[in-house]
Amino acid sequence: MAALSSNLLFIAFILYLVATPFYGGAIKSKKELNENKGTNKWGVIAVALTIVGFIAQLGYFITRWIAAGHAPVSNMFEFTTFFGMALVGAFIIIYFIYRTSLLGLFTMPVALLVIAYASMFPKDISPLIPALQSYWLHIHVTTVAIGEAILAISFAAGVIYLVKAIDQTKSNKRNFWLEVVMFSLVAVLGFVVVSTVFSATGYHEKFNWTDKHGKVNVMEYTMPALTGPNEGELLTNEGFKPLVEMPAIINAKKLNTVIWSLMAGLVLYGFIRLVLRKRIAAALKPFVKNINLDFVDEISYRSVLIGFPVFTLGGLVFAMIWAQMAWSRFWGWDPKEVWALITWLFYAAFMHLRLSKGWHGEKSAWLAVIGFVIIMFNLVAVNLIIAGLHSYAGS
Amino acid sequence: MKDVKCECGHVNPHGTVLCEACGKILDERENKDQLLDMRYEGSARRSQTYNKTIIDKIWNFFSSVKVGVWLIIITLLASILGTVLPQKMYIDLPPEVFYEQEYGWFGKLYYQLGLHDLYGSWWYLLLIAMIGISLVICSLDRVVPLYKALKAQRVTRNDGFLKRQRLFGTNTGIEDKDLHLVKEHLKEKRYHVREENGDLLAEKGRFSRWGPYVNHVGLIIFLFGGMLRFIPGMYVNENLWVKEGETAAVPETGDRFYLQNNQFILQHYDKDQNKTFEKALERAGDVVKNYQSNVVLYKRVSDNLPGEKPELKKVKEYKVRVNHPLTFEGYSIFQASYRSELKAMSFFLLNKNTNQSVGELKIDLQDPKEKYDLGNGYAVKILNYFPDFEFAKDGEPSTKTRVPNNPAFVFQMISPEKPEGETSFVAIKQTIEPFGDNTYKMAFKGIETKNTSGFIVRKDSTLWAIILGGILFMIGVIQGAYWNHRRIWIQQKDGQIWIAAHTNKNWYGLKQEIEKVLRDTKLNIPEDQHQNEKSDKEGN
């Protein structure tokens, strides 16, 4: 069952991957791409592939649920994969409201990155600690992921808006920051590439190191250590000698991974620039030339309107009900709780700015981007860096 | 301040921008824009009308959405600060020690700035309070005039009002049967259609306009619920430790309830039994499967007299586990933690030469006996007992606490060979024979432990407000987000048919709907003047 499950996930990933260029084709071959309905052949194939992929991933989810005996949303791999699936699901729904293939061209790569990122974490089916043994695990976590996924669609629409609206012929702050967004996505790919390469070659090195309490521990690296641990002593023969030693307060291993990912990201990005001979955002411009700005703006806003109540329900209401049962208090200022509140406050501010200050269009698109950054921070950094009650998700 | 009478005859309150009844522009400042600002229907809001007294100024300050958004953003940024390092409720050491020890100068600064208790700080509470005030005033400032304006609207509208709607179009030579058909279509689409002098107003989803106010009321109730916690007696949060086999009074119940802990159970996942989790368990080591205390709840039936043993009546037996608290009369008892204490230690008395045991003894660590008689002339006396052994500063053995965390003994071993006894000092993994070589020794046999369950006793009488607030908020937010307030005006003007439409959001949906409403008729789809206006500006 577990093997079937991971095969289904792999099939889904491949289908999503194949679908993406079809979304590109759907746009290229279409003359008028305003709000008119009707999708061309390419678009139909793209959406069909996406739906089949989604069903395959649903199959992964169900079979893994059966194998584990609990909904597979209990560790970093499972949750992030589910988030990727929710993203595809949210896209399918929004697609059938607005019938625009362009959204697929921007959403599917993000979903692919999310799922690829997820598979860099241990994929073993893990048992549930007592606090997680509750049906609220399924309700709370899945609702949060779905809410966040719908909100993420507004990010995709926001990026489309920015690619279209920002003049790429001159250099300014706006296209610098848009390019930063593009680079961040490439850096995630960088992380996936280095992790895959080093794990395929089976790289390992061990250190004896001294933690901040003066205790000597062993730390195992799976990538060559550019940043070594505090008072680290290399135990592996022919292991890579660290270039710099970190103080005990910094997690040298995680920092090392970040540096490797950024370096790989830079190399990849440099390569892409070399091929394209222009900014990534500039290269994407031809794809968005026929889309109407107001229309994308509306998709972005609509996604926030649909996603916000779902997120509130999952991330705050269900979260509080469960916290009351498991930890005896509905709110305890745990970092994850606070970041859910921050996300909620941010989107609340977003909607008020739009309503009262008339922040439509480009401003609104930038806000959608920032919102996604907050969601990603909550998913990645809060789980992996900031310790708290939710840090089990980091294992 | 005088009310304003519009040429249509409707009397509007002072400060009205668009006539409530016909939509004529009453405030000339509004004229310069091409499209009307339809927010709050151009109604007379107190904050936009008065600005004289101090009350006006406070009202205007808090009624501004701009101020509200700033409050949200400041709260958001402040909240981020509190997640940089663990807050004081998640640390084990005293904060003045913890932060500096763990995080150096940065931790010290964090602590000195009071960021270790950010969410309980006066200024954070002040921010939340200001958001609460802003919620109340913002809502009142808008909801009352909006309600009046929507109630007073007439079917026939002023020309200028219609022309300057975002969706607007004119038609000539339209027959009555087309208008009939449109009316049918509108009704099919569940519009509420009103007719006046041949003019039509089709409206639906007006209730979605109240969504924001409903959710604000929900939030206010929620915040009020949070405030209730400060009232004594509304909120109980106590720790309760009960040893296995013992019974303790449940705190804050006025000694009316007693809890007996029969057994604490700690279970781990077993690699061999749970093949599915084998790999994960190999990686993670021991993973706890269950924390459970089997308890019995008693109620006191006798009068509460000091010094007298209470008479108890069993209420129920329960297995308290994480996620499954025991609840009674508004109280909840949660499984929160446990600790394991040494209860007894057992030893062999061993002849060092033959390595033969001549007898064994079990020492109750809470209540050790002075002498253990092993028969046949063998006996062990306890000369001294240190439950929590350490060497004091002067080098003498002493005990830190009375809890047997690290027991140590000075034994006197009596045997037929040595009737006067041999002295031995025995601690964990350590034996000292202070007076030279002994013939006998105390060999460690085993320990018995006793668990203590850690419970949290909670009573929260504020939950009703929190729940009510949460439900109202969700209703309001869904009402506002998933429904739209749409209006379509179809009016006769100088022999032409004018169509104008407005929605508070989702223009795409409205346009789609208008296409369906106007199908099979000669009426033209109204144009989106917002897009035209934009392209004019862009110069295309």
mmCIF file of N, CA and C in Angstrom, chain B residues 321-412:
data_model
loop_
_atom_site.group_PDB
_atom_site.id
_atom_site.type_symbol
_atom_site.label_atom_id
_atom_site.label_comp_id
_atom_site.label_asym_id
_atom_site.label_seq_id
_atom_site.Cartn_x
_atom_site.Cartn_y
_atom_site.Cartn_z
ATOM 1 N N ARG B 321 -6.493 11.078 29.033
ATOM 2 C CA ARG B 321 -5.414 11.017 28.050
ATOM 3 C C ARG B 321 -5.313 12.367 27.371
ATOM 4 N N VAL B 322 -4.192 12.567 26.678
ATOM 5 C CA VAL B 322 -4.058 13.787 25.890
ATOM 6 C C VAL B 322 -5.192 13.797 24.874
ATOM 7 N N ASN B 323 -5.815 14.928 24.675
ATOM 8 C CA ASN B 323 -6.973 15.082 23.787
ATOM 9 C C ASN B 323 -8.275 14.551 24.384
ATOM 10 N N HIS B 324 -8.203 13.910 25.547
ATOM 11 C CA HIS B 324 -9.426 13.385 26.168
ATOM 12 C C HIS B 324 -9.498 13.790 27.637
ATOM 13 N N PRO B 325 -9.762 15.062 27.912
ATOM 14 C CA PRO B 325 -9.826 15.521 29.294
ATOM 15 C C PRO B 325 -11.068 14.990 30.016
ATOM 16 N N LEU B 326 -10.953 14.951 31.331
ATOM 17 C CA LEU B 326 -12.110 14.600 32.162
ATOM 18 C C LEU B 326 -12.863 15.894 32.454
ATOM 19 N N THR B 327 -14.151 15.918 32.167
ATOM 20 C CA THR B 327 -14.893 17.159 32.404
ATOM 21 C C THR B 327 -16.036 16.926 33.380
ATOM 22 N N PHE B 328 -16.242 17.915 34.218
ATOM 23 C CA PHE B 328 -17.363 17.864 35.167
ATOM 24 C C PHE B 328 -17.650 19.272 35.655
ATOM 25 N N GLU B 329 -18.911 19.610 35.719
ATOM 26 C CA GLU B 329 -19.371 20.914 36.234
ATOM 27 C C GLU B 329 -18.531 22.097 35.760
ATOM 28 N N GLY B 330 -18.216 22.134 34.475
ATOM 29 C CA GLY B 330 -17.472 23.276 33.949
ATOM 30 C C GLY B 330 -15.967 23.166 34.115
ATOM 31 N N TYR B 331 -15.527 22.176 34.886
ATOM 32 C CA TYR B 331 -14.090 21.979 35.052
ATOM 33 C C TYR B 331 -13.608 20.940 34.052
ATOM 34 N N SER B 332 -12.358 21.099 33.642
ATOM 35 C CA SER B 332 -11.746 20.070 32.809
ATOM 36 C C SER B 332 -10.404 19.718 33.415
ATOM 37 N N ILE B 333 -10.121 18.417 33.440
ATOM 38 C CA ILE B 333 -8.822 17.974 33.930
ATOM 39 C C ILE B 333 -8.064 17.343 32.775
ATOM 40 N N PHE B 334 -6.908 17.943 32.459
ATOM 41 C CA PHE B 334 -6.123 17.513 31.312
ATOM 42 C C PHE B 334 -4.893 16.741 31.765
ATOM 43 N N GLN B 335 -4.533 15.737 30.992
ATOM 44 C CA GLN B 335 -3.257 15.061 31.199
ATOM 45 C C GLN B 335 -2.178 15.991 30.641
ATOM 46 N N ALA B 336 -1.310 16.515 31.502
ATOM 47 C CA ALA B 336 -0.335 17.493 31.044
ATOM 48 C C ALA B 336 1.087 16.968 31.094
ATOM 49 N N SER B 337 1.452 16.272 32.179
ATOM 50 C CA SER B 337 2.816 15.755 32.257
ATOM 51 C C SER B 337 2.870 14.639 33.298
ATOM 52 N N TYR B 338 4.064 14.165 33.571
ATOM 53 C CA TYR B 338 4.214 13.131 34.589
ATOM 54 C C TYR B 338 5.640 13.212 35.085
ATOM 55 N N ARG B 339 5.866 12.650 36.254
ATOM 56 C CA ARG B 339 7.243 12.395 36.622
ATOM 57 C C ARG B 339 7.323 11.070 37.353
ATOM 58 N N SER B 340 8.493 10.516 37.216
ATOM 59 C CA SER B 340 8.692 9.192 37.754
ATOM 60 C C SER B 340 9.628 9.339 38.938
ATOM 61 N N GLU B 341 9.235 8.807 40.095
ATOM 62 C CA GLU B 341 10.086 8.907 41.271
ATOM 63 C C GLU B 341 10.517 7.513 41.697
ATOM 64 N N LEU B 342 11.717 7.441 42.291
ATOM 65 C CA LEU B 342 12.133 6.166 42.856
ATOM 66 C C LEU B 342 11.253 5.903 44.060
ATOM 67 N N LYS B 343 10.800 4.662 44.148
ATOM 68 C CA LYS B 343 9.918 4.337 45.258
ATOM 69 C C LYS B 343 10.650 3.411 46.235
ATOM 70 N N ALA B 344 11.339 2.425 45.687
ATOM 71 C CA ALA B 344 12.037 1.469 46.550
ATOM 72 C C ALA B 344 13.294 0.990 45.848
ATOM 73 N N MET B 345 14.284 0.599 46.670
ATOM 74 C CA MET B 345 15.506 0.011 46.113
ATOM 75 C C MET B 345 15.724 -1.317 46.808
ATOM 76 N N SER B 346 16.215 -2.313 46.069
ATOM 77 C CA SER B 346 16.496 -3.573 46.750
ATOM 78 C C SER B 346 17.959 -3.980 46.546
ATOM 79 N N PHE B 347 18.481 -4.626 47.530
ATOM 80 C CA PHE B 347 19.902 -5.024 47.550
ATOM 81 C C PHE B 347 20.037 -6.481 47.980
ATOM 82 N N PHE B 348 21.162 -7.092 47.523
ATOM 83 C CA PHE B 348 21.609 -8.353 48.108
ATOM 84 C C PHE B 348 22.700 -8.035 49.126
ATOM 85 N N LEU B 349 22.772 -8.840 50.156
ATOM 86 C CA LEU B 349 23.958 -8.776 51.013
ATOM 87 C C LEU B 349 24.875 -9.898 50.510
ATOM 88 N N LEU B 350 26.065 -9.511 50.051
ATOM 89 C CA LEU B 350 26.917 -10.436 49.318
ATOM 90 C C LEU B 350 28.223 -10.671 50.069
ATOM 91 N N ASN B 351 28.608 -11.945 50.120
ATOM 92 C CA ASN B 351 29.936 -12.245 50.646
ATOM 93 C C ASN B 351 30.927 -12.056 49.509
ATOM 94 N N LYS B 352 31.876 -11.133 49.685
ATOM 95 C CA LYS B 352 32.766 -10.794 48.592
ATOM 96 C C LYS B 352 33.670 -11.960 48.180
ATOM 97 N N ASN B 353 33.997 -12.812 49.157
ATOM 98 C CA ASN B 353 34.904 -13.921 48.843
ATOM 99 C C ASN B 353 34.216 -14.992 48.013
ATOM 100 N N THR B 354 33.026 -15.395 48.440
ATOM 101 C CA THR B 354 32.333 -16.477 47.746
ATOM 102 C C THR B 354 31.412 -15.961 46.660
ATOM 103 N N ASN B 355 31.151 -14.649 46.719
ATOM 104 C CA ASN B 355 30.201 -14.023 45.794
ATOM 105 C C ASN B 355 28.804 -14.622 45.940
ATOM 106 N N GLN B 356 28.495 -15.059 47.165
ATOM 107 C CA GLN B 356 27.201 -15.660 47.428
ATOM 108 C C GLN B 356 26.327 -14.678 48.193
ATOM 109 N N SER B 357 25.037 -14.682 47.824
ATOM 110 C CA SER B 357 24.103 -13.821 48.543
ATOM 111 C C SER B 357 23.656 -14.510 49.821
ATOM 112 N N VAL B 358 23.632 -13.761 50.883
ATOM 113 C CA VAL B 358 23.171 -14.353 52.139
ATOM 114 C C VAL B 358 21.808 -13.820 52.535
ATOM 115 N N GLY B 359 21.262 -12.960 51.681
ATOM 116 C CA GLY B 359 19.931 -12.449 51.989
ATOM 117 C C GLY B 359 19.690 -11.176 51.186
ATOM 118 N N GLU B 360 18.423 -10.781 51.111
ATOM 119 C CA GLU B 360 18.161 -9.541 50.368
ATOM 120 C C GLU B 360 17.160 -8.682 51.124
ATOM 121 N N LEU B 361 17.163 -7.373 50.778
ATOM 122 C CA LEU B 361 16.261 -6.463 51.468
ATOM 123 C C LEU B 361 15.736 -5.411 50.503
ATOM 124 N N LYS B 362 14.539 -4.924 50.798
ATOM 125 C CA LYS B 362 13.939 -3.884 49.976
ATOM 126 C C LYS B 362 13.715 -2.663 50.849
ATOM 127 N N ILE B 363 14.220 -1.520 50.391
ATOM 128 C CA ILE B 363 14.121 -0.313 51.212
ATOM 129 C C ILE B 363 13.089 0.632 50.613
ATOM 130 N N ASP B 364 12.098 0.959 51.398
ATOM 131 C CA ASP B 364 11.113 1.957 50.977
ATOM 132 C C ASP B 364 11.770 3.327 51.112
ATOM 133 N N LEU B 365 11.928 4.011 49.978
ATOM 134 C CA LEU B 365 12.715 5.249 50.006
ATOM 135 C C LEU B 365 11.993 6.399 50.703
ATOM 136 N N GLN B 366 10.681 6.278 50.808
ATOM 137 C CA GLN B 366 9.952 7.318 51.529
ATOM 138 C C GLN B 366 10.071 7.111 53.031
ATOM 139 N N ASP B 367 10.210 5.837 53.412
ATOM 140 C CA ASP B 367 10.136 5.523 54.831
ATOM 141 C C ASP B 367 11.030 4.325 55.151
ATOM 142 N N PRO B 368 12.345 4.531 55.106
ATOM 143 C CA PRO B 368 13.246 3.394 55.334
ATOM 144 C C PRO B 368 13.230 2.948 56.800
ATOM 145 N N LYS B 369 13.402 1.633 56.992
ATOM 146 C CA LYS B 369 13.460 1.128 58.371
ATOM 147 C C LYS B 369 14.884 1.308 58.899
ATOM 148 N N GLU B 370 15.000 1.262 60.198
ATOM 149 C CA GLU B 370 16.334 1.413 60.769
ATOM 150 C C GLU B 370 17.163 0.152 60.600
ATOM 151 N N LYS B 371 16.474 -0.995 60.733
ATOM 152 C CA LYS B 371 17.206 -2.254 60.682
ATOM 153 C C LYS B 371 16.414 -3.297 59.919
ATOM 154 N N TYR B 372 17.140 -4.039 59.038
ATOM 155 C CA TYR B 372 16.511 -5.109 58.290
ATOM 156 C C TYR B 372 17.151 -6.421 58.739
ATOM 157 N N ASP B 373 16.330 -7.277 59.351
ATOM 158 C CA ASP B 373 16.860 -8.540 59.859
ATOM 159 C C ASP B 373 16.770 -9.580 58.757
ATOM 160 N N LEU B 374 17.918 -10.184 58.353
ATOM 161 C CA LEU B 374 17.907 -11.134 57.257
ATOM 162 C C LEU B 374 17.922 -12.581 57.764
ATOM 163 N N GLY B 375 17.951 -12.790 59.088
ATOM 164 C CA GLY B 375 17.960 -14.150 59.648
ATOM 165 C C GLY B 375 19.367 -14.734 59.670
ATOM 166 N N ASN B 376 19.510 -15.824 60.356
ATOM 167 C CA ASN B 376 20.788 -16.534 60.497
ATOM 168 C C ASN B 376 21.912 -15.625 60.983
ATOM 169 N N GLY B 377 21.553 -14.643 61.760
ATOM 170 C CA GLY B 377 22.582 -13.751 62.289
ATOM 171 C C GLY B 377 22.979 -12.624 61.361
ATOM 172 N N TYR B 378 22.351 -12.577 60.191
ATOM 173 C CA TYR B 378 22.645 -11.482 59.265
ATOM 174 C C TYR B 378 21.625 -10.374 59.454
ATOM 175 N N ALA B 379 22.094 -9.118 59.388
ATOM 176 C CA ALA B 379 21.188 -7.964 59.461
ATOM 177 C C ALA B 379 21.875 -6.775 58.822
ATOM 178 N N VAL B 380 21.049 -5.821 58.363
ATOM 179 C CA VAL B 380 21.602 -4.578 57.809
ATOM 180 C C VAL B 380 20.947 -3.414 58.526
ATOM 181 N N LYS B 381 21.778 -2.507 59.028
ATOM 182 C CA LYS B 381 21.257 -1.309 59.683
ATOM 183 C C LYS B 381 21.521 -0.114 58.775
ATOM 184 N N ILE B 382 20.593 0.792 58.744
ATOM 185 C CA ILE B 382 20.848 2.038 57.994
ATOM 186 C C ILE B 382 21.285 3.094 58.990
ATOM 187 N N LEU B 383 22.562 3.479 58.872
ATOM 188 C CA LEU B 383 23.075 4.483 59.797
ATOM 189 C C LEU B 383 22.692 5.888 59.354
ATOM 190 N N ASN B 384 22.674 6.049 58.031
ATOM 191 C CA ASN B 384 22.340 7.370 57.514
ATOM 192 C C ASN B 384 21.723 7.227 56.121
ATOM 193 N N TYR B 385 20.808 8.122 55.793
ATOM 194 C CA TYR B 385 20.113 8.043 54.502
ATOM 195 C C TYR B 385 20.039 9.438 53.893
ATOM 196 N N PHE B 386 20.511 9.567 52.654
ATOM 197 C CA PHE B 386 20.446 10.853 51.928
ATOM 198 C C PHE B 386 19.575 10.662 50.686
ATOM 199 N N PRO B 387 18.326 11.111 50.712
ATOM 200 C CA PRO B 387 17.429 10.851 49.565
ATOM 201 C C PRO B 387 17.931 11.493 48.268
ATOM 202 N N ASP B 388 18.496 12.689 48.391
ATOM 203 C CA ASP B 388 18.929 13.401 47.186
ATOM 204 C C ASP B 388 20.375 13.807 47.430
ATOM 205 N N PHE B 389 21.241 12.799 47.296
ATOM 206 C CA PHE B 389 22.599 12.924 47.797
ATOM 207 C C PHE B 389 23.464 13.916 47.014
ATOM 208 N N GLU B 390 24.276 14.683 47.763
ATOM 209 C CA GLU B 390 25.351 15.483 47.159
ATOM 210 C C GLU B 390 26.414 15.709 48.227
ATOM 211 N N PHE B 391 27.617 16.037 47.762
ATOM 212 C CA PHE B 391 28.631 16.444 48.723
ATOM 213 C C PHE B 391 28.447 17.920 48.997
ATOM 214 N N ALA B 392 28.256 18.279 50.247
ATOM 215 C CA ALA B 392 28.100 19.691 50.578
ATOM 216 C C ALA B 392 29.444 20.399 50.394
ATOM 217 N N LYS B 393 29.437 21.711 50.568
ATOM 218 C CA LYS B 393 30.644 22.498 50.299
ATOM 219 C C LYS B 393 31.813 22.062 51.196
ATOM 220 N N ASP B 394 31.484 21.672 52.422
ATOM 221 C CA ASP B 394 32.568 21.263 53.330
ATOM 222 C C ASP B 394 33.023 19.833 53.068
ATOM 223 N N GLY B 395 32.504 19.197 52.003
ATOM 224 C CA GLY B 395 32.935 17.853 51.656
ATOM 225 C C GLY B 395 32.159 16.765 52.370
ATOM 226 N N GLU B 396 31.259 17.152 53.280
ATOM 227 C CA GLU B 396 30.454 16.166 53.996
ATOM 228 C C GLU B 396 29.268 15.751 53.129
ATOM 229 N N PRO B 397 28.870 14.475 53.169
ATOM 230 C CA PRO B 397 27.678 14.086 52.425
ATOM 231 C C PRO B 397 26.419 14.757 53.002
ATOM 232 N N SER B 398 25.534 15.190 52.107
ATOM 233 C CA SER B 398 24.290 15.795 52.594
ATOM 234 C C SER B 398 23.204 15.554 51.540
ATOM 235 N N THR B 399 22.020 16.067 51.805
ATOM 236 C CA THR B 399 20.934 15.863 50.836
ATOM 237 C C THR B 399 20.357 17.201 50.397
ATOM 238 N N LYS B 400 20.101 17.288 49.066
ATOM 239 C CA LYS B 400 19.576 18.534 48.500
ATOM 240 C C LYS B 400 18.110 18.719 48.892
ATOM 241 N N THR B 401 17.314 17.652 48.685
ATOM 242 C CA THR B 401 15.878 17.736 48.961
ATOM 243 C C THR B 401 15.456 16.450 49.654
ATOM 244 N N ARG B 402 14.176 16.349 49.975
ATOM 245 C CA ARG B 402 13.655 15.122 50.568
ATOM 246 C C ARG B 402 13.159 14.150 49.488
ATOM 247 N N VAL B 403 13.211 14.577 48.211
ATOM 248 C CA VAL B 403 12.729 13.718 47.127
ATOM 249 C C VAL B 403 13.831 12.733 46.754
ATOM 250 N N PRO B 404 13.520 11.447 46.687
ATOM 251 C CA PRO B 404 14.575 10.460 46.412
ATOM 252 C C PRO B 404 15.017 10.460 44.955
ATOM 253 N N ASN B 405 15.725 11.505 44.561
ATOM 254 C CA ASN B 405 16.223 11.567 43.191
ATOM 255 C C ASN B 405 17.529 10.818 43.040
ATOM 256 N N ASN B 406 18.316 10.830 44.098
ATOM 257 C CA ASN B 406 19.646 10.232 44.029
ATOM 258 C C ASN B 406 19.982 9.682 45.417
ATOM 259 N N PRO B 407 19.357 8.560 45.767
ATOM 260 C CA PRO B 407 19.499 8.092 47.141
ATOM 261 C C PRO B 407 20.900 7.537 47.442
ATOM 262 N N ALA B 408 21.333 7.752 48.678
ATOM 263 C CA ALA B 408 22.604 7.191 49.136
ATOM 264 C C ALA B 408 22.423 6.765 50.589
ATOM 265 N N PHE B 409 23.173 5.705 50.968
ATOM 266 C CA PHE B 409 23.001 5.153 52.316
ATOM 267 C C PHE B 409 24.345 4.933 52.966
ATOM 268 N N VAL B 410 24.343 5.020 54.281
ATOM 269 C CA VAL B 410 25.461 4.463 55.041
ATOM 270 C C VAL B 410 24.900 3.234 55.754
ATOM 271 N N PHE B 411 25.398 2.058 55.297
ATOM 272 C CA PHE B 411 24.893 0.810 55.859
ATOM 273 C C PHE B 411 25.857 0.274 56.922
ATOM 274 N N GLN B 412 25.259 -0.441 57.858
ATOM 275 C CA GLN B 412 26.086 -1.252 58.744
ATOM 276 C C GLN B 412 25.662 -2.708 58.532
#
